[in-house]
XYZ file of C-alpha atoms in Angstrom:
339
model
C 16.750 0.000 28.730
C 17.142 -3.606 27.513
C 20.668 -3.702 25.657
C 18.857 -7.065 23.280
C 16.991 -6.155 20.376
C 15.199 -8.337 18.127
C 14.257 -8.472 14.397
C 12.511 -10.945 11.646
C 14.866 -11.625 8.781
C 14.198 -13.493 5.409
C 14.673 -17.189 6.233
C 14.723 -18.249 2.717
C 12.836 -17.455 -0.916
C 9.200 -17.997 -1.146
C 7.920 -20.677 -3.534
C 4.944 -18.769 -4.527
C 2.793 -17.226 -1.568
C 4.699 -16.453 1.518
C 4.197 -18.907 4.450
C 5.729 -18.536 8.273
C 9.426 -21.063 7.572
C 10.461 -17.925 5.150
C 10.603 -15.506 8.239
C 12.808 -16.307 11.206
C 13.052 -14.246 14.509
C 16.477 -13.452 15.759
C 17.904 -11.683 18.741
C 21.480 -9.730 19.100
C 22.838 -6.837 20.892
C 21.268 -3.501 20.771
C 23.159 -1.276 18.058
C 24.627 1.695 18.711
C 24.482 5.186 16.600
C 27.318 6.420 14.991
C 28.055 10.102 14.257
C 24.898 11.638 12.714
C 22.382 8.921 13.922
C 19.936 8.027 16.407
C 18.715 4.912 17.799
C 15.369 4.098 18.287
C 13.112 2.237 19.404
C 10.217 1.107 17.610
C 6.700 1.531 18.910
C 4.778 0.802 15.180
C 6.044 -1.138 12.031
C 4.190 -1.005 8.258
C 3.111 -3.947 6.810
C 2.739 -3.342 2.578
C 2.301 -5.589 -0.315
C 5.227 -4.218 -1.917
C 7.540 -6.319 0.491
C 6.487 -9.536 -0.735
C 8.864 -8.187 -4.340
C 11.552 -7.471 -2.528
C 12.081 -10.741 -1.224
C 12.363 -12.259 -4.533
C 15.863 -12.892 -6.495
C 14.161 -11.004 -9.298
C 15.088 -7.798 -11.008
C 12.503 -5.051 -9.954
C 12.739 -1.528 -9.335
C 14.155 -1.701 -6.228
C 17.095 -4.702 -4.725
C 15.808 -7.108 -3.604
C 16.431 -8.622 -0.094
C 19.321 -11.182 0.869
C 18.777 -14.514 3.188
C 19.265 -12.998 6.465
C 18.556 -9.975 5.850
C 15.957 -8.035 8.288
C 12.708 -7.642 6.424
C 12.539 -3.831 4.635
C 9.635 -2.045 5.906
C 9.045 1.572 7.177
C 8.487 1.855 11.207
C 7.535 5.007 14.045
C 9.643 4.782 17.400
C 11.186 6.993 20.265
C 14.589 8.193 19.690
C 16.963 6.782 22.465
C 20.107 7.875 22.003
C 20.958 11.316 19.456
C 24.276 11.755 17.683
C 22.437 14.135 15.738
C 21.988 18.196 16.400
C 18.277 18.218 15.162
C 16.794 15.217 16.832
C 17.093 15.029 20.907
C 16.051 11.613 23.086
C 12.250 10.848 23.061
C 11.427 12.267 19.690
C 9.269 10.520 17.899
C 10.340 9.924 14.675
C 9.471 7.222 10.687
C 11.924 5.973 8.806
C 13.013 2.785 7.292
C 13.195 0.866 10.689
C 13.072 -2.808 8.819
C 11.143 -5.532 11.192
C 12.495 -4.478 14.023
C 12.465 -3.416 17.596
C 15.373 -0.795 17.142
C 17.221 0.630 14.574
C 19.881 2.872 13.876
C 19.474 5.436 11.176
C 21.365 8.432 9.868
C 18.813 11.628 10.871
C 18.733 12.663 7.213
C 16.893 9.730 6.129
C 14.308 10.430 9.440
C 11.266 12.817 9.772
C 10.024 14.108 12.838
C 6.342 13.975 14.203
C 4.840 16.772 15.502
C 1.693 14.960 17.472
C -0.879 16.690 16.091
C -2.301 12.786 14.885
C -1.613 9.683 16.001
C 1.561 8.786 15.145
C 0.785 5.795 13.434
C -0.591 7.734 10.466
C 2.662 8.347 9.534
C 2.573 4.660 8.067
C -0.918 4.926 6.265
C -3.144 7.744 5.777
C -0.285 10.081 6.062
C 2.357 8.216 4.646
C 3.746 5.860 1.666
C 0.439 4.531 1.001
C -1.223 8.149 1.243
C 1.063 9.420 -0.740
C 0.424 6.978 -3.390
C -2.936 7.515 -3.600
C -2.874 11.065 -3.964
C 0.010 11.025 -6.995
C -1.594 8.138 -8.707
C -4.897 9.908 -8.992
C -4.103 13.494 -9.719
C -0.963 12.818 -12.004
C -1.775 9.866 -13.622
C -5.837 9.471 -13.283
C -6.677 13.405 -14.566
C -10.345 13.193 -12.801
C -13.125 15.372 -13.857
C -16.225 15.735 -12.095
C -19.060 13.724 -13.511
C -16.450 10.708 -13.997
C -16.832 7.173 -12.618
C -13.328 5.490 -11.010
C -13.448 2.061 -9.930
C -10.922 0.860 -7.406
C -10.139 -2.725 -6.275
C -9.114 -3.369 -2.743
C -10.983 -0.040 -1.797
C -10.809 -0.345 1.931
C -7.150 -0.737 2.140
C -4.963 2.754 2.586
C -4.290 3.222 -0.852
C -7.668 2.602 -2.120
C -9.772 4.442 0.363
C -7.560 7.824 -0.391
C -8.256 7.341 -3.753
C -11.870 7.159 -3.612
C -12.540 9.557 -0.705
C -10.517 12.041 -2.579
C -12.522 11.174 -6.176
C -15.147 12.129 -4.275
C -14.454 14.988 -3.334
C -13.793 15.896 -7.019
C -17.251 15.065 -7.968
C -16.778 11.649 -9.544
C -18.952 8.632 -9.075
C -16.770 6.378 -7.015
C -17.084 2.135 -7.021
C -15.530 0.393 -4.551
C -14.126 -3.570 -5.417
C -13.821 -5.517 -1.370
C -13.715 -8.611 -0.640
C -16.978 -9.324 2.263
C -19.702 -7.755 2.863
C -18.315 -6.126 5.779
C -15.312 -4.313 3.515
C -18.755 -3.364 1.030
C -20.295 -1.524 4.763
C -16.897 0.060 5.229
C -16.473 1.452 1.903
C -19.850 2.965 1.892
C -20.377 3.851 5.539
C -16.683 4.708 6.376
C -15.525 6.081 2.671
C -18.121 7.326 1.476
C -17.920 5.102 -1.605
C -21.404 5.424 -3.972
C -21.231 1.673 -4.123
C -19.287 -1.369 -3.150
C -19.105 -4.582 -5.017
C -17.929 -7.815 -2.849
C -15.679 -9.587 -5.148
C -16.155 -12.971 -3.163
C -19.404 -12.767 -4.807
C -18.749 -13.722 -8.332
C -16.838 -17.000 -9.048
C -15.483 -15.175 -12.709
C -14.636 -12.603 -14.646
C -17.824 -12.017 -16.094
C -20.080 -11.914 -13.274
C -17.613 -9.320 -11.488
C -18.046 -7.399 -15.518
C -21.931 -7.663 -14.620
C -21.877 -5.765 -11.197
C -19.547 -3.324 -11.962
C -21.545 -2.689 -14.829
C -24.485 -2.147 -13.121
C -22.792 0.150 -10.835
C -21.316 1.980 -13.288
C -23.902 2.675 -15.821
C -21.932 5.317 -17.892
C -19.238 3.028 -17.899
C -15.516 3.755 -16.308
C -13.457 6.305 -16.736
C -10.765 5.828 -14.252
C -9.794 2.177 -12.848
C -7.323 2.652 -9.774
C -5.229 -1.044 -11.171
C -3.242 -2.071 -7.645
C -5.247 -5.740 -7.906
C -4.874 -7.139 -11.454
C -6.076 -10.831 -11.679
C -9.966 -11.052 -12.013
C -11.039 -7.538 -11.769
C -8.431 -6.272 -14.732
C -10.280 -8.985 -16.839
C -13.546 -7.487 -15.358
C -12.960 -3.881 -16.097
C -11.391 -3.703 -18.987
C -14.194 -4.303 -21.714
C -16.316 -1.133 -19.393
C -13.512 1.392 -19.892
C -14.541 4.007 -21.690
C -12.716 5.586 -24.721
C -9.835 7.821 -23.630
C -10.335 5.968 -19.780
C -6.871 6.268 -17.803
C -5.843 3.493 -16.089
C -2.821 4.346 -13.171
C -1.294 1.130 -12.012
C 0.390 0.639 -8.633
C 0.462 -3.112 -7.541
C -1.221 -6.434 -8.680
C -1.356 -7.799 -5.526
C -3.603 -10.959 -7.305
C -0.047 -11.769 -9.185
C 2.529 -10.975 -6.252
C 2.657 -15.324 -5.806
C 3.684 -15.620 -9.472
C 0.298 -17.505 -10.220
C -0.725 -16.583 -13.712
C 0.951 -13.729 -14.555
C 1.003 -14.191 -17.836
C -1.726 -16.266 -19.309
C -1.279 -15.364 -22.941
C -4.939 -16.129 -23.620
C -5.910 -12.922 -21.872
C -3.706 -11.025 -23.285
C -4.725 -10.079 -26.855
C -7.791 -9.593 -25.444
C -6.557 -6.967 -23.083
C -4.525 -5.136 -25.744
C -7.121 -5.150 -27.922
C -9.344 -2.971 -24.840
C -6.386 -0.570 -24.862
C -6.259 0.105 -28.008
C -9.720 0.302 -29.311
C -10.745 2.802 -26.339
C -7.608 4.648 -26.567
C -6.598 4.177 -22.853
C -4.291 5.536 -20.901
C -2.461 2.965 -19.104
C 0.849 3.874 -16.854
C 2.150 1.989 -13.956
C 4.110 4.455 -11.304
C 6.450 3.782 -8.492
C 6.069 5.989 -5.872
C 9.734 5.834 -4.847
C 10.184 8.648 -7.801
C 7.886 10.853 -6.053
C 8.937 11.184 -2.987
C 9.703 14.825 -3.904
C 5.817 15.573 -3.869
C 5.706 14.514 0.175
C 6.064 18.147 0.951
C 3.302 19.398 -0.851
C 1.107 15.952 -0.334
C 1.356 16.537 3.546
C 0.269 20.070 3.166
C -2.877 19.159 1.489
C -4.367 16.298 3.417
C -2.686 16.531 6.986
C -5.489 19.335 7.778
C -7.889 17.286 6.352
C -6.793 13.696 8.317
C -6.853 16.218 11.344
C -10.218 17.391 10.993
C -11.801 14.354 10.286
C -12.466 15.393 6.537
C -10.224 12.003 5.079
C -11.099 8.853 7.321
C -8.698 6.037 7.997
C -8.296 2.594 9.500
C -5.856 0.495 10.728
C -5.584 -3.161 11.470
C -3.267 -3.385 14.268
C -1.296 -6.468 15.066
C 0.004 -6.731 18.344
C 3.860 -8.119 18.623
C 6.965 -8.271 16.475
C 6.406 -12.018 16.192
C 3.811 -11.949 14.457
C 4.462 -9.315 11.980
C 5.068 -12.532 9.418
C 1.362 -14.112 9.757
C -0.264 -10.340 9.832
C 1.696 -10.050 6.532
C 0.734 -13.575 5.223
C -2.990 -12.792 5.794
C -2.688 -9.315 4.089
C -1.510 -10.407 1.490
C -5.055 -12.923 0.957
C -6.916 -9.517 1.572
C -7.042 -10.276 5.459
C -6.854 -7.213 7.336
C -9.669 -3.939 7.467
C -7.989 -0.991 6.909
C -4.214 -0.361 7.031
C -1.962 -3.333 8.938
C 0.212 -2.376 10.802
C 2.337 -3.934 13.319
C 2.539 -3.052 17.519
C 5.712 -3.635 19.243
């Protein structure tokens, strides 16, 4: 066992979208576990747009990230060392790893996996992501069968839980992807009713025209973790007492016209006249739901009922430019970083 590990820290702020000088690889001596920890070593890290807050001086829900500091992010590895009665050497274990190769973690903040799927799941389908989609909808989107949802970046993990499980409920499900090739996914892979390439339409309007035609009855749930084009696109189609559950705006995470006041009376307006149900959620304040979240759609990842994918990058190194082009709607399927 090497006794060096090696991690990507924040270099410095970004000045709008993240490039490759705000990351910085570093090596140091392998940590050791203290009373009630383990150290492990990371096979799989998780690559999320929610990172690319946190390493902003900006009030948010969560701290955000110091110069230096490892990048947050939630990883699976082998335990190497136990101080810990519950967890024994060569577990496999998730937690909040950070950008890593090892970490050392107290075993309360740590789940165990079983084996019964790839233990990469743990970071998608069957984790944070997972999670999210399956809160957002049934808390905060009430479906009904006969319903239409739209979702923008529907092949990612969030998106493609909430449609396949939409589905399921009987709704008519629309998926927003950028490419033809995320469209083919969405339909083929997700079982989405139909898939609109966003690359497609240079505005707001044109985007309004698809979905429109896709939607016919108009839209009763839009899945908001895009914002940018596709709120301005949905918005007039909503239909009176539509619920809108809002978990990122990836479009805005660079800063770039986040608040262009002439959109938003226009916006308001749409929220008021249809009566909509608008309510952003963190997912941080659910965590409490995990139990009962696994229970329902671990059987169903295992039996091949809820399909996944994952874009795997291979090497700590280049965790930064896997996360640079996720963030421009790069990967297919969940990223996800191989050590």
């Amino acid at each position: 066992m090497s006794d060096q590990m090696s991690r990507i820290t924040l270099a410095r702020r970004p000045e709008g979208a993240p490039v490759q000088d705000d990351f910085k690889l570093e090596t140091g001596a392998l940590p050791e576990p203290g009373k009630g920890e383990v150290l492990i070593e990371v096979t799989h890290l998780s690559l999320d747009p929610y990172m690319r807050g946190r390493m902003d001086d900006a009030k948010s829900y969560a701290e955000s990230l110091e110069i230096g500091d490892t990048m947050t992010g939630q990883g699976v590895g082998r335990v190497l060392k136990s101080n810990a009665d519950d967890f024994a050497e060569g577990d496999t274990v998730t937690g909040m790893t950070g950008w890593a190769s090892h970490a050392t973690l107290p075993a309360s903040v740590l789940r165990k996996l079983d084996g019964s799927v790839p233990a990469s799941t743990a970071l998608g389908v069957l984790g944070m992501p997972g999670l999210t989609g399956w809160v957002g909808l049934h808390k905060y989107g009430n479906p009904k069968a006969g319903e239409t949802l739209v979702v923008g970046a529907a092949t990612g993990p969030v998106g493609s839980m909430v449609g396949q499980l939409a589905k399921s409920l009987g709704l008519r499900t629309v998926a927003i992807a950028g490419g033809e090739e995320k469209c083919r996914i969405a339909t083929e892979t997700f079982g989405f009713d139909a898939a609109i390439d966003h690359h497609a339409h240079d505005d707001a309007k044109s985007l309004r025209a698809a979905i429109a035609e896709a939607a016919p009855d108009g839209v009763d749930i839009y899945w908001e973790n895009v914002a940018g084009q596709l709120i301005e696109a949905v918005l007039p189609l909503m239909n009176v007492h539509g619920r809108i559950p809002i978990c990122g705006m990836v479009a805005w995470y660079g800063g770039d016209n986040i608040a262009e006041e002439n959109q938003l009376p226009a916006m308001w307006r749409s929220i008021l006249v249809n009566r909509l149900q608008v309510t952003g959620f963190i997912i941080f304040d659910h965590w409490d739901e995990f139990p009962e979240f696994l229970a329902d759609v671990g059987p169903k990842v295992e039996a091949g009922e809820i399909s996944y994918l994952e874009d795997v990058a291979e090497g700590l190194e280049n965790a930064p430019e896997a996360f640079i082009a996720m963030l421009k709607g790069g990967n297919m399927g969940k990223q996800v970083v191989k050590l």
